[in-house]
Amino acid sequence: MKIGFIGLGNMGAPMAVNLAQSHEVMGFDTVANPQGLTLAESNTAAAKDADVVITMLPNGDILRAVATDIHPVMKPGAIHLDCSTVDVESARAVAAQAQAAGLKAIDAPVSGGIGGATNGTLTFMAGGPPDAFATVQPLFNIMGQKAVHCGAAGNGQAAKICNNMILGVTMIATSEAFVLADKLGLDRQAMFDVVSTSSGYSWSMNAYCPAPGIGPQSPADNGYQPGFAAELMLKDLNLSQMAAEAANADTPMGQAARDLYAQFVENEDGNGKDFSAMLPRFEKRTRP
Ligand code: NAD
């Protein structure tokens, strides 16, 4: 398969490198210039001969702009596979634009972070036509370990933001529970041993514990270096609240998590830290 890969940042570069082991990949990025890839001079040059064009871009506005550039030059019937995390509305607009140009579009945001991108162990959650999903399945198998078809265009993004809304909420709940436990004189290891096997368990507690030295290795054991940065969590919580507003869904915990991460990133010292640094944030605080 000939693949165009646009957006070769922290995630895109290792994904493209993995694909280049067994496919012809032509990459492009406005800034990044990663080793080990054949690079084109423009988005359109990377896209024009490709059977599948993958985009891995920062946000929906940039995705829409790139789609407007590349769709007119793509081969008839080619697939635009967008793996960025963007708003549901942009994903659906890009899919409609692709269809109008005689192309197919799949939105397939990922979970698994830079480690997953490097090791080829990402999880993809995809929206779009089933035949196009089947065509790109071999690429998912190279870049990841699992791909779930979630339905029509935009449903991949819907799954991603619902998942990350739960993640943001549970990380805050887990962090504030540790602080309450500290103040009640409950040992953190005892707290972990109970909660991780009781009804309060979650990925935030069991797999990515925000307390240093407790549970499996996590960014808490590395000075809260990301990992998954607090500002990326804020991006995803903004996307889930945008979607909730557009769909008239009541998501008060998602809103509270969004507001806390916004406060942490924009007005406190959260920028550049892992999203689990919510625990030291709560440690410094008392009831308002
Ligand atoms: P990044 O900022 O490292 O990479 C984005 C790249 O896009 C940059 O290299 C940038 O130069 C390039 N770019 C911007 N505009 C462009 C254009 N018009 N044409 C070509 N290239 C352009 O970001 P990332 O961490 O690689 O994340 C990419 C996407 O994946 C985001 O949507 C992010 O939310 C999502 N994501 C990231 C992670 C993570 O842990 N980093 C995890 C899951 C999902």
Short mmCIF file of N, CA and C in Angstrom, two decimals, residues 4 9 19 25 40 44 73 85 98 105 118 147 150 162-163 188 205 207 227-228 250 288:
data_model
loop_
_atom_site.label_atom_id
_atom_site.label_comp_id
_atom_site.label_asym_id
_atom_site.label_seq_id
_atom_site.Cartn_x
_atom_site.Cartn_y
_atom_site.Cartn_z
N GLY A 4 0.46 8.10 2.50
CA GLY A 4 0.91 9.46 2.80
C GLY A 4 0.71 9.67 4.29
N GLY A 9 4.73 14.49 14.32
CA GLY A 9 5.14 14.95 15.65
C GLY A 9 5.42 13.78 16.58
N LEU A 19 5.02 1.91 10.06
CA LEU A 19 4.39 1.55 8.78
C LEU A 19 5.43 1.39 7.68
N VAL A 25 5.95 4.68 2.46
CA VAL A 25 5.38 5.82 3.19
C VAL A 25 6.04 7.11 2.74
N ALA A 40 8.08 14.33 1.76
CA ALA A 40 7.62 15.09 0.60
C ALA A 40 7.79 16.58 0.88
N THR A 44 0.22 18.11 -0.19
CA THR A 44 -0.38 17.57 -1.41
C THR A 44 0.55 16.56 -2.08
N VAL A 73 -6.53 16.46 -4.51
CA VAL A 73 -5.45 15.80 -5.26
C VAL A 73 -5.38 14.30 -5.00
N THR A 85 -6.78 13.57 17.62
CA THR A 85 -7.94 13.76 18.50
C THR A 85 -8.52 15.13 18.19
N ALA A 98 -14.76 14.49 2.27
CA ALA A 98 -14.11 13.37 1.57
C ALA A 98 -15.11 12.70 0.63
N ALA A 105 -13.49 8.34 4.28
CA ALA A 105 -12.80 8.86 5.47
C ALA A 105 -13.09 7.97 6.66
N THR A 118 5.26 4.20 19.59
CA THR A 118 6.61 3.68 19.31
C THR A 118 6.60 2.16 19.24
N ALA A 147 -8.26 -2.44 17.27
CA ALA A 147 -9.04 -1.39 16.61
C ALA A 147 -10.51 -1.76 16.74
N CYS A 150 -16.56 1.74 15.74
CA CYS A 150 -17.59 2.30 16.63
C CYS A 150 -18.82 2.80 15.88
N CYS A 162 -15.48 10.39 25.20
CA CYS A 162 -16.21 9.79 26.34
C CYS A 162 -15.23 9.06 27.25
N ASN A 163 -14.31 8.28 26.65
CA ASN A 163 -13.31 7.57 27.45
C ASN A 163 -12.48 8.56 28.28
N ARG A 188 -1.08 5.09 52.55
CA ARG A 188 -1.38 5.08 51.10
C ARG A 188 -1.35 3.67 50.51
N MET A 205 -6.47 4.47 39.30
CA MET A 205 -5.91 3.91 40.53
C MET A 205 -5.00 2.72 40.23
N ALA A 207 -3.71 1.22 37.31
CA ALA A 207 -2.65 1.15 36.29
C ALA A 207 -1.79 2.40 36.24
N GLY A 227 4.52 10.96 30.10
CA GLY A 227 3.18 10.54 30.28
C GLY A 227 2.15 11.21 29.37
N PHE A 228 1.08 11.47 29.97
CA PHE A 228 -0.03 12.14 29.30
C PHE A 228 -0.16 13.50 30.00
N ASP A 250 -26.15 16.38 29.53
CA ASP A 250 -25.80 16.96 30.82
C ASP A 250 -24.59 16.21 31.39
N PRO A 288 -11.73 25.35 50.39
CA PRO A 288 -11.85 26.78 50.14
C PRO A 288 -12.81 27.44 51.13
#
